[in-house]
PDB file of N, CA, C and O in Angstrom:
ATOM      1  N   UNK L 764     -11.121   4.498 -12.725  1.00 86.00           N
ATOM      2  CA  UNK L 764     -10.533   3.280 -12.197  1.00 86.00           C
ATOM      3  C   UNK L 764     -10.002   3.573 -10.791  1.00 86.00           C
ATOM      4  O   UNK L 764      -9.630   4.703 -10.475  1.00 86.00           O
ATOM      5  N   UNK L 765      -9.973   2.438  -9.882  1.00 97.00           N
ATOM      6  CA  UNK L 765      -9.778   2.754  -8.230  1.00 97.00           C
ATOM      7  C   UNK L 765      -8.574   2.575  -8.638  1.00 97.00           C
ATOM      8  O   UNK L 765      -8.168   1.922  -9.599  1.00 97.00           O
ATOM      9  N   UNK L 766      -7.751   3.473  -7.505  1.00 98.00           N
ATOM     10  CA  UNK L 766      -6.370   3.449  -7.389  1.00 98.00           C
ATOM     11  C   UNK L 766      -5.679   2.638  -6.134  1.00 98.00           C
ATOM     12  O   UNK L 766      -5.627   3.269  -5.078  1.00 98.00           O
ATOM     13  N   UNK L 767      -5.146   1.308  -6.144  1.00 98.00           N
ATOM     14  CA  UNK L 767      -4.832   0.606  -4.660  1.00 98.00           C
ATOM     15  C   UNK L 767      -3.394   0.571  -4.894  1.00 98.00           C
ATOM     16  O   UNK L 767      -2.776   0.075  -5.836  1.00 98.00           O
ATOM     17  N   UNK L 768      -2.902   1.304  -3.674  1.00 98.00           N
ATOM     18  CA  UNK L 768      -1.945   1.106  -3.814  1.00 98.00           C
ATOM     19  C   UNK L 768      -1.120   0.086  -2.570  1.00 98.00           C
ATOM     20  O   UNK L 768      -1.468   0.210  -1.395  1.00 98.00           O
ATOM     21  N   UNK L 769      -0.297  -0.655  -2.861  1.00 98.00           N
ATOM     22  CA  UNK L 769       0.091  -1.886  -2.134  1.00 98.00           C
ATOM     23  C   UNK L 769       1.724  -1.443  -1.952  1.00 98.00           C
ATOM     24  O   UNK L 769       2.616  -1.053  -2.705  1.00 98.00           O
ATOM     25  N   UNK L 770       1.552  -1.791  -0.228  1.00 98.00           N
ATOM     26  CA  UNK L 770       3.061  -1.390   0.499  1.00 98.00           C
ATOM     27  C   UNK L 770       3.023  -3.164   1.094  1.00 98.00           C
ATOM     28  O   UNK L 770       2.261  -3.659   1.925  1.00 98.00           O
ATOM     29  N   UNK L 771       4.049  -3.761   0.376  1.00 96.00           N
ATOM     30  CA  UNK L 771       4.424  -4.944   1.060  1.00 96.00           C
ATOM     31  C   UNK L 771       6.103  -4.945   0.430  1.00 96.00           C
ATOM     32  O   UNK L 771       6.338  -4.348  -0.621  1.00 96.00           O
ATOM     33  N   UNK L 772       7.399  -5.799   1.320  1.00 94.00           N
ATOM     34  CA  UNK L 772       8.023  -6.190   1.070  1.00 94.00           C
ATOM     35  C   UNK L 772       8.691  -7.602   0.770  1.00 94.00           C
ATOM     36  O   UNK L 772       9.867  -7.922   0.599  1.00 94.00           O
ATOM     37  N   UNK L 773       7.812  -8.139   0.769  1.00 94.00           N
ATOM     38  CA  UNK L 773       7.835  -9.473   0.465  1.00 94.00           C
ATOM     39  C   UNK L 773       7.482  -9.901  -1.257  1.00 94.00           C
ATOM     40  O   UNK L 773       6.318 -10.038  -1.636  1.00 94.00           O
ATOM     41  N   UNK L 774       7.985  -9.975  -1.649  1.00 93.00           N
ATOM     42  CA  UNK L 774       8.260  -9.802  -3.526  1.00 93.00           C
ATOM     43  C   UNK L 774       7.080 -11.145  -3.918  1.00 93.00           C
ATOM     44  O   UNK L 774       6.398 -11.320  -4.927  1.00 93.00           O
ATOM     45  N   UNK L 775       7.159 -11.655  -3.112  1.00 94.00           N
ATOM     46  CA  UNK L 775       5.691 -13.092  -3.741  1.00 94.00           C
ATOM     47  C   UNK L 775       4.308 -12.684  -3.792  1.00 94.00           C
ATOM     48  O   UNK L 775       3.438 -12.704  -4.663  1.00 94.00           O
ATOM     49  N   UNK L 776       4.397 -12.174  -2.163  1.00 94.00           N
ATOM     50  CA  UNK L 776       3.150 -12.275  -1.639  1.00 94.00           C
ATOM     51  C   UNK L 776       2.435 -10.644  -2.401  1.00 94.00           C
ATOM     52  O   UNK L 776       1.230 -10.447  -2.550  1.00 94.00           O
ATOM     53  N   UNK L 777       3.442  -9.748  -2.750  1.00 95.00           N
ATOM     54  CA  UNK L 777       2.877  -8.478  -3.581  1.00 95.00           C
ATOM     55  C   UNK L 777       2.987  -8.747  -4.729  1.00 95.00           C
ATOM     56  O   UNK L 777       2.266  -8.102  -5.490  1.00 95.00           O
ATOM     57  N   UNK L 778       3.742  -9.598  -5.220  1.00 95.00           N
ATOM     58  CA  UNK L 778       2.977  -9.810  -6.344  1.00 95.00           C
ATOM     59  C   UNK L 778       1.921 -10.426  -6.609  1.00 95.00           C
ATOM     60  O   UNK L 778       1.397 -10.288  -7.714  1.00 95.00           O
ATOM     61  N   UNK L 779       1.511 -11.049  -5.872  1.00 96.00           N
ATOM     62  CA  UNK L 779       0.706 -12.153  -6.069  1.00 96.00           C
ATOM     63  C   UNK L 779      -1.011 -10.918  -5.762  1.00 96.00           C
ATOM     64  O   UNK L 779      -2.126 -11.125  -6.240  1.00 96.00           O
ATOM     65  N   UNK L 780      -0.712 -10.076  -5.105  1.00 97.00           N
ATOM     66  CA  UNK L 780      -1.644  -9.492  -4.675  1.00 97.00           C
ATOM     67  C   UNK L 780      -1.777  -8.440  -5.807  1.00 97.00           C
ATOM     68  O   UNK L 780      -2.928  -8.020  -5.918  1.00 97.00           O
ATOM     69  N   UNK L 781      -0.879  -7.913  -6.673  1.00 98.00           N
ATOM     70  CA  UNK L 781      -1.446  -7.059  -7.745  1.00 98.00           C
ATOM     71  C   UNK L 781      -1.396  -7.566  -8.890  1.00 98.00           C
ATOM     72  O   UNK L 781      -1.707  -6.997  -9.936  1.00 98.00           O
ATOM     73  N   UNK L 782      -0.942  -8.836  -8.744  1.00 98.00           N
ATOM     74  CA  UNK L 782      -2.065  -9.683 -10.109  1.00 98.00           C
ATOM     75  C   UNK L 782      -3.228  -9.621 -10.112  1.00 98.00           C
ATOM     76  O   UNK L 782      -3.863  -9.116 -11.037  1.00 98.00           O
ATOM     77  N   UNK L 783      -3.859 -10.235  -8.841  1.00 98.00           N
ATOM     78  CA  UNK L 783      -5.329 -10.271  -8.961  1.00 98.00           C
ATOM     79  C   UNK L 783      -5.841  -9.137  -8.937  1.00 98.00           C
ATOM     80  O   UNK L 783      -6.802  -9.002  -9.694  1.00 98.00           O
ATOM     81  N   UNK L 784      -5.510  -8.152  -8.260  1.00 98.00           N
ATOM     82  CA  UNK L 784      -6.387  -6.943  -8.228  1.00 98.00           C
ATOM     83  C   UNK L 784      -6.286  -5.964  -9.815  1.00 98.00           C
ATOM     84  O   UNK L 784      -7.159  -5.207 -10.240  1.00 98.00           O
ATOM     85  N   UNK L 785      -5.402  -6.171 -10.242  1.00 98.00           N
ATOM     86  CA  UNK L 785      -4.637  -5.739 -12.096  1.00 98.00           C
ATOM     87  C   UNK L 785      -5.785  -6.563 -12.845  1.00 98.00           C
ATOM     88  O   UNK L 785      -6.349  -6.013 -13.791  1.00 98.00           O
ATOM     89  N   UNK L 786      -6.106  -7.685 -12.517  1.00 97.00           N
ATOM     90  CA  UNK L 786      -6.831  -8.908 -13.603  1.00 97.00           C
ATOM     91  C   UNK L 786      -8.184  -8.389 -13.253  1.00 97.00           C
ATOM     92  O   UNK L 786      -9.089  -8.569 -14.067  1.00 97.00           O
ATOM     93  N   UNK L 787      -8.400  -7.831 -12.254  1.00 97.00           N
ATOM     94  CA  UNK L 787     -10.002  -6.975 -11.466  1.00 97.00           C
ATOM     95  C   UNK L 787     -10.510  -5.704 -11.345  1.00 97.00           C
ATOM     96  O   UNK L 787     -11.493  -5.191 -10.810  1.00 97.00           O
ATOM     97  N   UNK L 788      -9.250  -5.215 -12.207  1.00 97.00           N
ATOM     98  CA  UNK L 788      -9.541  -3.993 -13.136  1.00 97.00           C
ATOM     99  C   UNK L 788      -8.832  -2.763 -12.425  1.00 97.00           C
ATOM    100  O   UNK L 788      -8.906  -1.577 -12.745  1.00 97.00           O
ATOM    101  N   UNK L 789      -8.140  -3.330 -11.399  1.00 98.00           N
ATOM    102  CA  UNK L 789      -7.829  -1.837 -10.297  1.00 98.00           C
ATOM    103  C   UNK L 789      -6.275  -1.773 -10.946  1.00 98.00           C
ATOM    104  O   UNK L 789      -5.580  -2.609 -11.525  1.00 98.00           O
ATOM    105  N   UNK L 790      -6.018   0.040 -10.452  1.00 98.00           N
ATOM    106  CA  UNK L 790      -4.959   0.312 -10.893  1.00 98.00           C
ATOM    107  C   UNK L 790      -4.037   0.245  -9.498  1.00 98.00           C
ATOM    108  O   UNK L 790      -4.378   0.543  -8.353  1.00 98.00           O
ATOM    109  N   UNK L 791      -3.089  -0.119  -9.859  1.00 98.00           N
ATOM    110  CA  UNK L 791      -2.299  -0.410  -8.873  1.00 98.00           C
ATOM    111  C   UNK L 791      -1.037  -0.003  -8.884  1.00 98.00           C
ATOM    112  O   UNK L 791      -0.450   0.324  -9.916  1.00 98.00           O
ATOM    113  N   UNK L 792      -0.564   0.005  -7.812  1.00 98.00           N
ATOM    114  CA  UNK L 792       0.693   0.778  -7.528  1.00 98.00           C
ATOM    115  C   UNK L 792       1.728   0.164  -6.353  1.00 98.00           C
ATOM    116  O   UNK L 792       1.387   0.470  -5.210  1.00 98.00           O
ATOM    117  N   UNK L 793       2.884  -0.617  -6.460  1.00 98.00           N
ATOM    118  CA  UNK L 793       3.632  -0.895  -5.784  1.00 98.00           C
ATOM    119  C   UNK L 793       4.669  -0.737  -5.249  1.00 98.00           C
ATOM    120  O   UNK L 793       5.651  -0.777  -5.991  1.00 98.00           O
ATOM    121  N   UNK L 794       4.856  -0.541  -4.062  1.00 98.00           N
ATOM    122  CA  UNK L 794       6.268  -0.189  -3.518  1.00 98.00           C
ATOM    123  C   UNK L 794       7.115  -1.300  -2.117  1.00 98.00           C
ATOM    124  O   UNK L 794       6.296  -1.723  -1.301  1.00 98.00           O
ATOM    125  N   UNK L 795       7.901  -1.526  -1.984  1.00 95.00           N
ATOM    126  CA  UNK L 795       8.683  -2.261  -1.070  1.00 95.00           C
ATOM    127  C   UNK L 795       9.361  -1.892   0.846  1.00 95.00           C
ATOM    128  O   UNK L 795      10.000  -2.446   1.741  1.00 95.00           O
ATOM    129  N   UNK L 796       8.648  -0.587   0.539  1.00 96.00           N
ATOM    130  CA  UNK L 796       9.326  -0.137   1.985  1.00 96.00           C
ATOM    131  C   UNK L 796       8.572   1.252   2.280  1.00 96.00           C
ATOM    132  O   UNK L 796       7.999   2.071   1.561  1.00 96.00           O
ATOM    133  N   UNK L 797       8.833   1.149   3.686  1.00 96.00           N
ATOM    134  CA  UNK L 797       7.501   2.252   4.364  1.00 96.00           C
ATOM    135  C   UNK L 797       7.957   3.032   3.563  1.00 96.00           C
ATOM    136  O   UNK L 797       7.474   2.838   2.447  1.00 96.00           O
ATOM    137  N   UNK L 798       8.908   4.105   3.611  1.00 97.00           N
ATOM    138  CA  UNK L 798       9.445   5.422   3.350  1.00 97.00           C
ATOM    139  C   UNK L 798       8.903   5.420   1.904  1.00 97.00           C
ATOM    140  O   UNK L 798       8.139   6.329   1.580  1.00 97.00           O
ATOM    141  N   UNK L 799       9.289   4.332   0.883  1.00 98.00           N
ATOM    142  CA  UNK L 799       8.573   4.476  -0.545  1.00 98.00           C
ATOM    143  C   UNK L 799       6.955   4.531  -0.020  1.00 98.00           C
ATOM    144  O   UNK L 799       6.227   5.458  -0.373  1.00 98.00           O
ATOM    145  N   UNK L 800       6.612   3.751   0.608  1.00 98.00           N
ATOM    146  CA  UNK L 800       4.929   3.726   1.047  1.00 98.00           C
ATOM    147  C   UNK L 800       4.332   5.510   1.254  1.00 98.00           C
ATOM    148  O   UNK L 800       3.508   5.993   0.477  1.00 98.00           O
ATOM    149  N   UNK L 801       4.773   6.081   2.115  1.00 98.00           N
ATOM    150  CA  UNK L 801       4.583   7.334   2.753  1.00 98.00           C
ATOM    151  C   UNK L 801       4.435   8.269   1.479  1.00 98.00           C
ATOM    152  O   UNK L 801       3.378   8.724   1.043  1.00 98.00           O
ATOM    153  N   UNK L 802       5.844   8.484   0.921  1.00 98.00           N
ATOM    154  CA  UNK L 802       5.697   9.170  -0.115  1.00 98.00           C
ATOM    155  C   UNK L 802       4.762   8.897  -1.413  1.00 98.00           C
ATOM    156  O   UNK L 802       4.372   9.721  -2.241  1.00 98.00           O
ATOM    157  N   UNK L 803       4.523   7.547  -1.352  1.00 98.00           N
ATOM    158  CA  UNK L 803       3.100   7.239  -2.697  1.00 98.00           C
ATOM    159  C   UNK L 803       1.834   7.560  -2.019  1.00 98.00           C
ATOM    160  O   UNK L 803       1.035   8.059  -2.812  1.00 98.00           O
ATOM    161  N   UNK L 804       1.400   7.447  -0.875  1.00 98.00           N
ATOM    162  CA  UNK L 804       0.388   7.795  -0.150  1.00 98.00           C
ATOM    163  C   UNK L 804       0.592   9.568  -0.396  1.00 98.00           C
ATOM    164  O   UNK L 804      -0.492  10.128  -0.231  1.00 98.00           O
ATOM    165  N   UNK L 805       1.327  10.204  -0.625  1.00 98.00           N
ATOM    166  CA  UNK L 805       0.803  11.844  -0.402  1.00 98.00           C
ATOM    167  C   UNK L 805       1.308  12.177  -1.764  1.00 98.00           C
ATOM    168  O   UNK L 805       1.217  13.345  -2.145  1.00 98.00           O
ATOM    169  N   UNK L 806       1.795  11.332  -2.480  1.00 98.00           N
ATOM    170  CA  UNK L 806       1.971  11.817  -4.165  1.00 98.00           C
ATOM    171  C   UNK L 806       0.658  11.565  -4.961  1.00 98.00           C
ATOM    172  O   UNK L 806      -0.127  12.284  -5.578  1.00 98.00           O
ATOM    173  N   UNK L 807       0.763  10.107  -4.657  1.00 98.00           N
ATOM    174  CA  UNK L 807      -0.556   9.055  -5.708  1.00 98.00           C
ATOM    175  C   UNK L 807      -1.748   9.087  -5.138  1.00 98.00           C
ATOM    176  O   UNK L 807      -2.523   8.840  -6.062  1.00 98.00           O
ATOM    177  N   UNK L 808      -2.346   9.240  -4.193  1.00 98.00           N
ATOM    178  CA  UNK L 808      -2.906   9.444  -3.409  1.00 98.00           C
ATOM    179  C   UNK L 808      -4.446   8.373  -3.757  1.00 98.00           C
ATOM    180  O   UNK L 808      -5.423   8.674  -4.443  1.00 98.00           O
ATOM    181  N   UNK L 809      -4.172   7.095  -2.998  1.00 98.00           N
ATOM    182  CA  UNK L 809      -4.951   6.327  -3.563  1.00 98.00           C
ATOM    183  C   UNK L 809      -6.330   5.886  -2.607  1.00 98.00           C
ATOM    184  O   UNK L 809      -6.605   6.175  -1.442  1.00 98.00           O
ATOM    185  N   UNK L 810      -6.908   5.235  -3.412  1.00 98.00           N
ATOM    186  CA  UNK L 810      -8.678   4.977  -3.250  1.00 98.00           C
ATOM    187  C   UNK L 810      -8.793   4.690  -1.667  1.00 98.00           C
ATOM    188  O   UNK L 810      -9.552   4.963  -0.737  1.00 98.00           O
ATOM    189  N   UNK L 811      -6.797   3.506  -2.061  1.00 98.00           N
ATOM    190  CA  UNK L 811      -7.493   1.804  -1.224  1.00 98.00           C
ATOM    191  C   UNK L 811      -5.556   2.074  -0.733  1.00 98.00           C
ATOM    192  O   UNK L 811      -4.548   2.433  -1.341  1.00 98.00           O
ATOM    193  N   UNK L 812      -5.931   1.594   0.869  1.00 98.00           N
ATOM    194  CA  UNK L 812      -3.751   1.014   0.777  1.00 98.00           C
ATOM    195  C   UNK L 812      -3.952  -0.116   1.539  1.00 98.00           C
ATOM    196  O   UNK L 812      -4.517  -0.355   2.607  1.00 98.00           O
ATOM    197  N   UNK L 813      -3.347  -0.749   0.716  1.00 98.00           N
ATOM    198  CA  UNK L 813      -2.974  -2.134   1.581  1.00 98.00           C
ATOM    199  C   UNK L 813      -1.523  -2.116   1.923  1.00 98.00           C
ATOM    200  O   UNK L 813      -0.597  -1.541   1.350  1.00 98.00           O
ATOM    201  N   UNK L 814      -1.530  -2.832   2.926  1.00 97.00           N
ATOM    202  CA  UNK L 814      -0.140  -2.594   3.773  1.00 97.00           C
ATOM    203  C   UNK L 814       0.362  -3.935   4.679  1.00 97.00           C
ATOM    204  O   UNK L 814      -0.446  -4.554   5.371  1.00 97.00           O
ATOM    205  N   UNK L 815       1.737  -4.299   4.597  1.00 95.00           N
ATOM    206  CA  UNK L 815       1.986  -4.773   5.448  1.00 95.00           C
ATOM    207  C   UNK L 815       2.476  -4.572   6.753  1.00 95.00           C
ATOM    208  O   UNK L 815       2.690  -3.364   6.858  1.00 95.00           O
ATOM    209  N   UNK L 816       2.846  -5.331   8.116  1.00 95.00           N
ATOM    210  CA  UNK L 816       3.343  -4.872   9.187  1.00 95.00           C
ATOM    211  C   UNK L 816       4.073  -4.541  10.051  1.00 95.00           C
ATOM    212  O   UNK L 816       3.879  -3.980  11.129  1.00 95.00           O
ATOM    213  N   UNK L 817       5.430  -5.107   9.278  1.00 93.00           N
ATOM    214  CA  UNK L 817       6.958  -5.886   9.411  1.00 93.00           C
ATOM    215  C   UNK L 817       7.534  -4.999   7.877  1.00 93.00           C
ATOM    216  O   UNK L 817       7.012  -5.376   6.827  1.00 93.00           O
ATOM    217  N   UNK L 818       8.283  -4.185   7.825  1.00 92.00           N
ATOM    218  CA  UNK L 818       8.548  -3.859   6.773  1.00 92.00           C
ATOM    219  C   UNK L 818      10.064  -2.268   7.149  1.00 92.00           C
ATOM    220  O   UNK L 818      10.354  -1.512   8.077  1.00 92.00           O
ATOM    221  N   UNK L 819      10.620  -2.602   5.547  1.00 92.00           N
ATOM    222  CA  UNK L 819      12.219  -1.877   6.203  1.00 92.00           C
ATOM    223  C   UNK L 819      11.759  -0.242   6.732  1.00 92.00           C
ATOM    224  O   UNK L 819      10.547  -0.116   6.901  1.00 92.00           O
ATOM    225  N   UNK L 820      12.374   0.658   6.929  1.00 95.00           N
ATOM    226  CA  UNK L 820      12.467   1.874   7.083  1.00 95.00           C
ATOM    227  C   UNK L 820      11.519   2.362   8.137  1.00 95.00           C
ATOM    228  O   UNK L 820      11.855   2.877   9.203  1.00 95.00           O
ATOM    229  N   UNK L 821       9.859   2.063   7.572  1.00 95.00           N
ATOM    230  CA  UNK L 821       8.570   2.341   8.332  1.00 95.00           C
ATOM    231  C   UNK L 821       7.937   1.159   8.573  1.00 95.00           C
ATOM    232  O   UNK L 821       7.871   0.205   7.798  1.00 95.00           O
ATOM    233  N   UNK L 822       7.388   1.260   9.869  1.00 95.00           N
ATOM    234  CA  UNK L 822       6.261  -0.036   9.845  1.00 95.00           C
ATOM    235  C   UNK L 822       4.918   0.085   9.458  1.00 95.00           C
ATOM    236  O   UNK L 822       4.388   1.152   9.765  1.00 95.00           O
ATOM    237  N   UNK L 823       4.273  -0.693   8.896  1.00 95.00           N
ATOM    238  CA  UNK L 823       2.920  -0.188   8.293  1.00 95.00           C
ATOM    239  C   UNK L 823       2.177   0.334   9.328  1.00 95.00           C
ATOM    240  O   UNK L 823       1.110   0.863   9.018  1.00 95.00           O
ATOM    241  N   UNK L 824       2.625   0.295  10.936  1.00 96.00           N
ATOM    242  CA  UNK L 824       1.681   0.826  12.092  1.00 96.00           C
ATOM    243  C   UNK L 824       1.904   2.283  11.866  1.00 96.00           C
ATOM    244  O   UNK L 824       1.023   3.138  11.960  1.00 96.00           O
ATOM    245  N   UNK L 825       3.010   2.473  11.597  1.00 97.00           N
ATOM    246  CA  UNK L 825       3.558   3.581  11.080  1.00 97.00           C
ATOM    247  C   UNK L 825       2.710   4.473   9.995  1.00 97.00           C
ATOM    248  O   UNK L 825       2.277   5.619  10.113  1.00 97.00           O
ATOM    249  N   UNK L 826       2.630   3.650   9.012  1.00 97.00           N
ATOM    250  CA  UNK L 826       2.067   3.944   7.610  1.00 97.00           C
ATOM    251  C   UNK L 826       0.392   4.315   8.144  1.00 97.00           C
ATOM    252  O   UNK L 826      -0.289   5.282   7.804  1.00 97.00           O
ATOM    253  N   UNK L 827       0.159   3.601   8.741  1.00 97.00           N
ATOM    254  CA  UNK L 827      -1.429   3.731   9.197  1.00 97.00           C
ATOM    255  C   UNK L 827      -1.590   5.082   9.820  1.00 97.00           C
ATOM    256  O   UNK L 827      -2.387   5.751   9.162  1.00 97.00           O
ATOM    257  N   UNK L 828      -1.162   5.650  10.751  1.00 98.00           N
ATOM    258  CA  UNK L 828      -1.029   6.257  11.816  1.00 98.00           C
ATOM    259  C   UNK L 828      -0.681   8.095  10.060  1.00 98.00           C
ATOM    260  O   UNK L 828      -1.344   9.118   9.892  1.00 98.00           O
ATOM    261  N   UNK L 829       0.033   7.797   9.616  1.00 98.00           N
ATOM    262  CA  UNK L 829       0.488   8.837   8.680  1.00 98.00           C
ATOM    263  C   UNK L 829      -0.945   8.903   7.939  1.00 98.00           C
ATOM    264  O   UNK L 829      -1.550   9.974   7.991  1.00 98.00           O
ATOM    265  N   UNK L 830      -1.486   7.872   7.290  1.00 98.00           N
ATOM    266  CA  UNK L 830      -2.160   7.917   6.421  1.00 98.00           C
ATOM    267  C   UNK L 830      -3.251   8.481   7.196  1.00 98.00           C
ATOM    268  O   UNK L 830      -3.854   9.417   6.671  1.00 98.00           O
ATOM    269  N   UNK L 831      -3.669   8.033   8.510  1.00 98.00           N
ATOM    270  CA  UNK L 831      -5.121   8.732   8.840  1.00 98.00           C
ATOM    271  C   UNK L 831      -5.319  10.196   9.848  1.00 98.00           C
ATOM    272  O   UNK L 831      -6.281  10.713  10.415  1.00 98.00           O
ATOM    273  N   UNK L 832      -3.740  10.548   9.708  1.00 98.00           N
ATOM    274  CA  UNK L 832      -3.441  12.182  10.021  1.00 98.00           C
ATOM    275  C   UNK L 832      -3.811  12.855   9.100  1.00 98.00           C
ATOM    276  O   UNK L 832      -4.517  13.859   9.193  1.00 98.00           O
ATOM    277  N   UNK L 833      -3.207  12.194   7.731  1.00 98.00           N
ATOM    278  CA  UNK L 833      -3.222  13.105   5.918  1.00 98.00           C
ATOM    279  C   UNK L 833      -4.251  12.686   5.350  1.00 98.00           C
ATOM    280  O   UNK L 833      -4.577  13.477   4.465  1.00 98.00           O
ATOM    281  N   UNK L 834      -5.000  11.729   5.434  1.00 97.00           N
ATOM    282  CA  UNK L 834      -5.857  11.087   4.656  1.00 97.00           C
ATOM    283  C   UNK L 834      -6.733  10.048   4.930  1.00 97.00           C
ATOM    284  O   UNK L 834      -6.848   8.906   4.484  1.00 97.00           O
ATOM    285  N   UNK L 835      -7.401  10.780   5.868  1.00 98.00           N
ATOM    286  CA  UNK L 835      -8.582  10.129   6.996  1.00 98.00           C
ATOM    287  C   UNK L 835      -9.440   8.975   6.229  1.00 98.00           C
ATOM    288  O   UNK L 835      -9.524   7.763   6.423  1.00 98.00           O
ATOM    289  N   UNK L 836     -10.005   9.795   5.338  1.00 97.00           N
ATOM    290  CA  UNK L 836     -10.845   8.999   4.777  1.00 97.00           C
ATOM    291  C   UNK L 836     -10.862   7.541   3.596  1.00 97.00           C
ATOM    292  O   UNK L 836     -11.694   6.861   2.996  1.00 97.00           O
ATOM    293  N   UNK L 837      -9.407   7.630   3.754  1.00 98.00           N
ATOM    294  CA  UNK L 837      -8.614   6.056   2.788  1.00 98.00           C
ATOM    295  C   UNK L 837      -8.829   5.020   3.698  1.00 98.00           C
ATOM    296  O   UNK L 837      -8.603   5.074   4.907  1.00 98.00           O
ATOM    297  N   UNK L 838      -9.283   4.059   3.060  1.00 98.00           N
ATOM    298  CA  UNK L 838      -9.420   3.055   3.543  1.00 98.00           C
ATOM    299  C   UNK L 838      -7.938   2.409   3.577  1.00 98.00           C
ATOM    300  O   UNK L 838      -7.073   2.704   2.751  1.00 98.00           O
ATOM    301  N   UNK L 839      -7.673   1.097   5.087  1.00 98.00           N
ATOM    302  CA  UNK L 839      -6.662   0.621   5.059  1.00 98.00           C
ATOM    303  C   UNK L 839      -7.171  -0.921   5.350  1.00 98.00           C
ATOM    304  O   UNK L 839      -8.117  -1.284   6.049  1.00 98.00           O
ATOM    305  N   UNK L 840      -6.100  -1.825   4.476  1.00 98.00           N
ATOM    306  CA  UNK L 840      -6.407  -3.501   4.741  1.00 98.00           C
ATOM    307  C   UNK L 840      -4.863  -3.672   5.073  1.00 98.00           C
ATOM    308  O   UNK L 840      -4.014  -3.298   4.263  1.00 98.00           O
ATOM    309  N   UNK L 841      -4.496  -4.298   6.394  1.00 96.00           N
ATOM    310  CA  UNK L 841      -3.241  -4.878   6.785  1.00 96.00           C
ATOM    311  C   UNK L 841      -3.400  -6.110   6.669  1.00 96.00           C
ATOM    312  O   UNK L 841      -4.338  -6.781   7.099  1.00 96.00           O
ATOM    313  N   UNK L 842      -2.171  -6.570   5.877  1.00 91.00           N
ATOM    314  CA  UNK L 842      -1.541  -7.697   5.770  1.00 91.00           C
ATOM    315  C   UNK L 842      -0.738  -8.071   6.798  1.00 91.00           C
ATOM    316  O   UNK L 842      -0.313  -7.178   7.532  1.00 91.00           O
ATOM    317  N   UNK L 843      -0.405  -9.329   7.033  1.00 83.00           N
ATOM    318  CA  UNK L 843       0.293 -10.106   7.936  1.00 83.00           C
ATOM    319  C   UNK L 843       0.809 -11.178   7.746  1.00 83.00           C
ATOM    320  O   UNK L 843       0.074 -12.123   8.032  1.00 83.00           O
ATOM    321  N   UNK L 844       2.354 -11.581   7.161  1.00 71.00           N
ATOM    322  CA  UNK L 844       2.519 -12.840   6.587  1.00 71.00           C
ATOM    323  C   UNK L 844       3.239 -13.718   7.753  1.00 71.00           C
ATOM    324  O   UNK L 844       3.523 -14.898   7.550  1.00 71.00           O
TER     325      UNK L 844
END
């Protein structure tokens, strides 16, 4: 099973996003803030990260920039609400 893991702080719009992807068979993993983001990216170490751009501690430009130092080859989808 793919592992996506989803960095948004906005409590609707992430949920709303690992319903569908949960109902589509992916395993998923959520967190609310860069710094939680960072550390699930080099613990959980997932397929897929979706990310938002505006967010507490780290900004997902942030998150991007980490993820393709440590983990080139993960794909990233930014959100923007």
């Amino acid at each position: 099973m793919k592992k996506i893991l989803i960095i948004e702080d906005d409590r609707l719009i992430s949920s709303l996003v690992q319903f569908r992807l949960k109902k589509d068979g992916y395993d998923t993993l959520l967190v609310q803030d860069g710094n939680e983001g960072v550390k699930a990216i080099d613990s959980w170490l997932p397929d897929l990260i979706i990310t938002d751009v505006m967010m507490p501690f780290k900004s997902g430009i942030e998150i991007i920039h980490h993820a393709k130092k440590n983990h080139p080859d993960t794909p990233i989808i930014v959100l923007s609400s």
